[in-house]
Amino acid sequence: MTRIGLLIIAIGLPAIAIVITPMGDLMRGITKASWAYTFTSRAHRATERAYIG
């Protein structure tokens, strides 16, 4: 390994982490939101059935 190679890795890895982390958080947020939506819609339907039926 040359010093330039080590320098590139030292700069590159944090840069990649900075780029990937928000994407991971975004995906997690989307999955949480979709899960919460399906959960609440199911609960809503269940309460409707309970009131009607």
PDB file of C-alpha atoms in Angstrom:
ATOM      1  CA  MET A   1       0.000   0.000   0.000  1.00  0.00           C
ATOM      2  CA  THR A   2       1.262   3.425  -0.889  1.00  0.00           C
ATOM      3  CA  ARG A   3       0.662   6.534   1.153  1.00  0.00           C
ATOM      4  CA  ILE A   4      -1.623   7.876  -1.577  1.00  0.00           C
ATOM      5  CA  GLY A   5      -3.691   4.682  -1.466  1.00  0.00           C
ATOM      6  CA  LEU A   6      -4.030   4.913   2.318  1.00  0.00           C
ATOM      7  CA  LEU A   7      -4.986   8.580   2.001  1.00  0.00           C
ATOM      8  CA  ILE A   8      -7.693   7.747  -0.564  1.00  0.00           C
ATOM      9  CA  ILE A   9      -9.093   5.023   1.719  1.00  0.00           C
ATOM     10  CA  ALA A  10      -8.934   7.321   4.760  1.00  0.00           C
ATOM     11  CA  ILE A  11     -10.913  10.009   2.895  1.00  0.00           C
ATOM     12  CA  GLY A  12     -13.127   7.638   0.913  1.00  0.00           C
ATOM     13  CA  LEU A  13     -14.530   5.461   3.700  1.00  0.00           C
ATOM     14  CA  PRO A  14     -16.004   8.315   5.781  1.00  0.00           C
ATOM     15  CA  ALA A  15     -17.364   9.911   2.596  1.00  0.00           C
ATOM     16  CA  ILE A  16     -19.081   6.636   1.639  1.00  0.00           C
ATOM     17  CA  ALA A  17     -20.447   6.283   5.185  1.00  0.00           C
ATOM     18  CA  ILE A  18     -21.786   9.855   5.056  1.00  0.00           C
ATOM     19  CA  VAL A  19     -23.544   9.093   1.749  1.00  0.00           C
ATOM     20  CA  ILE A  20     -24.904   5.652   2.748  1.00  0.00           C
ATOM     21  CA  THR A  21     -26.127   6.527   6.264  1.00  0.00           C
ATOM     22  CA  PRO A  22     -28.892   8.987   5.220  1.00  0.00           C
ATOM     23  CA  MET A  23     -30.022   6.525   2.538  1.00  0.00           C
ATOM     24  CA  GLY A  24     -30.249   3.781   5.163  1.00  0.00           C
ATOM     25  CA  ASP A  25     -32.165   6.090   7.505  1.00  0.00           C
ATOM     26  CA  LEU A  26     -34.475   7.062   4.642  1.00  0.00           C
ATOM     27  CA  MET A  27     -35.182   3.422   3.761  1.00  0.00           C
ATOM     28  CA  ARG A  28     -35.782   2.603   7.426  1.00  0.00           C
ATOM     29  CA  GLY A  29     -38.115   5.583   7.679  1.00  0.00           C
ATOM     30  CA  ILE A  30     -40.038   4.470   4.590  1.00  0.00           C
ATOM     31  CA  THR A  31     -40.412   0.906   5.876  1.00  0.00           C
ATOM     32  CA  LYS A  32     -41.512   2.175   9.306  1.00  0.00           C
ATOM     33  CA  ALA A  33     -44.021   4.546   7.722  1.00  0.00           C
ATOM     34  CA  SER A  34     -45.460   1.841   5.453  1.00  0.00           C
ATOM     35  CA  TRP A  35     -45.661  -0.597   8.370  1.00  0.00           C
ATOM     36  CA  ALA A  36     -47.382   2.013  10.542  1.00  0.00           C
ATOM     37  CA  TYR A  37     -49.792   2.786   7.701  1.00  0.00           C
ATOM     38  CA  THR A  38     -50.748  -0.863   7.172  1.00  0.00           C
ATOM     39  CA  PHE A  39     -51.042  -1.364  10.934  1.00  0.00           C
ATOM     40  CA  THR A  40     -53.282   1.675  11.461  1.00  0.00           C
ATOM     41  CA  SER A  41     -55.438   0.865   8.423  1.00  0.00           C
ATOM     42  CA  ARG A  42     -55.926  -2.700   9.727  1.00  0.00           C
ATOM     43  CA  ALA A  43     -56.764  -1.399  13.183  1.00  0.00           C
ATOM     44  CA  HIS A  44     -59.164   1.112  11.643  1.00  0.00           C
ATOM     45  CA  ARG A  45     -60.927  -1.629   9.679  1.00  0.00           C
ATOM     46  CA  ALA A  46     -61.090  -3.811  12.791  1.00  0.00           C
ATOM     47  CA  THR A  47     -62.702  -1.009  14.823  1.00  0.00           C
ATOM     48  CA  GLU A  48     -65.161  -0.322  11.980  1.00  0.00           C
ATOM     49  CA  ARG A  49     -66.123  -4.001  11.933  1.00  0.00           C
ATOM     50  CA  ALA A  50     -66.514  -3.980  15.699  1.00  0.00           C
ATOM     51  CA  TYR A  51     -68.829  -0.947  15.575  1.00  0.00           C
ATOM     52  CA  ILE A  52     -70.857  -2.199  12.588  1.00  0.00           C
ATOM     53  CA  GLY A  53     -70.950  -5.913  13.310  1.00  0.00           C
TER      54      GLY A  53
END
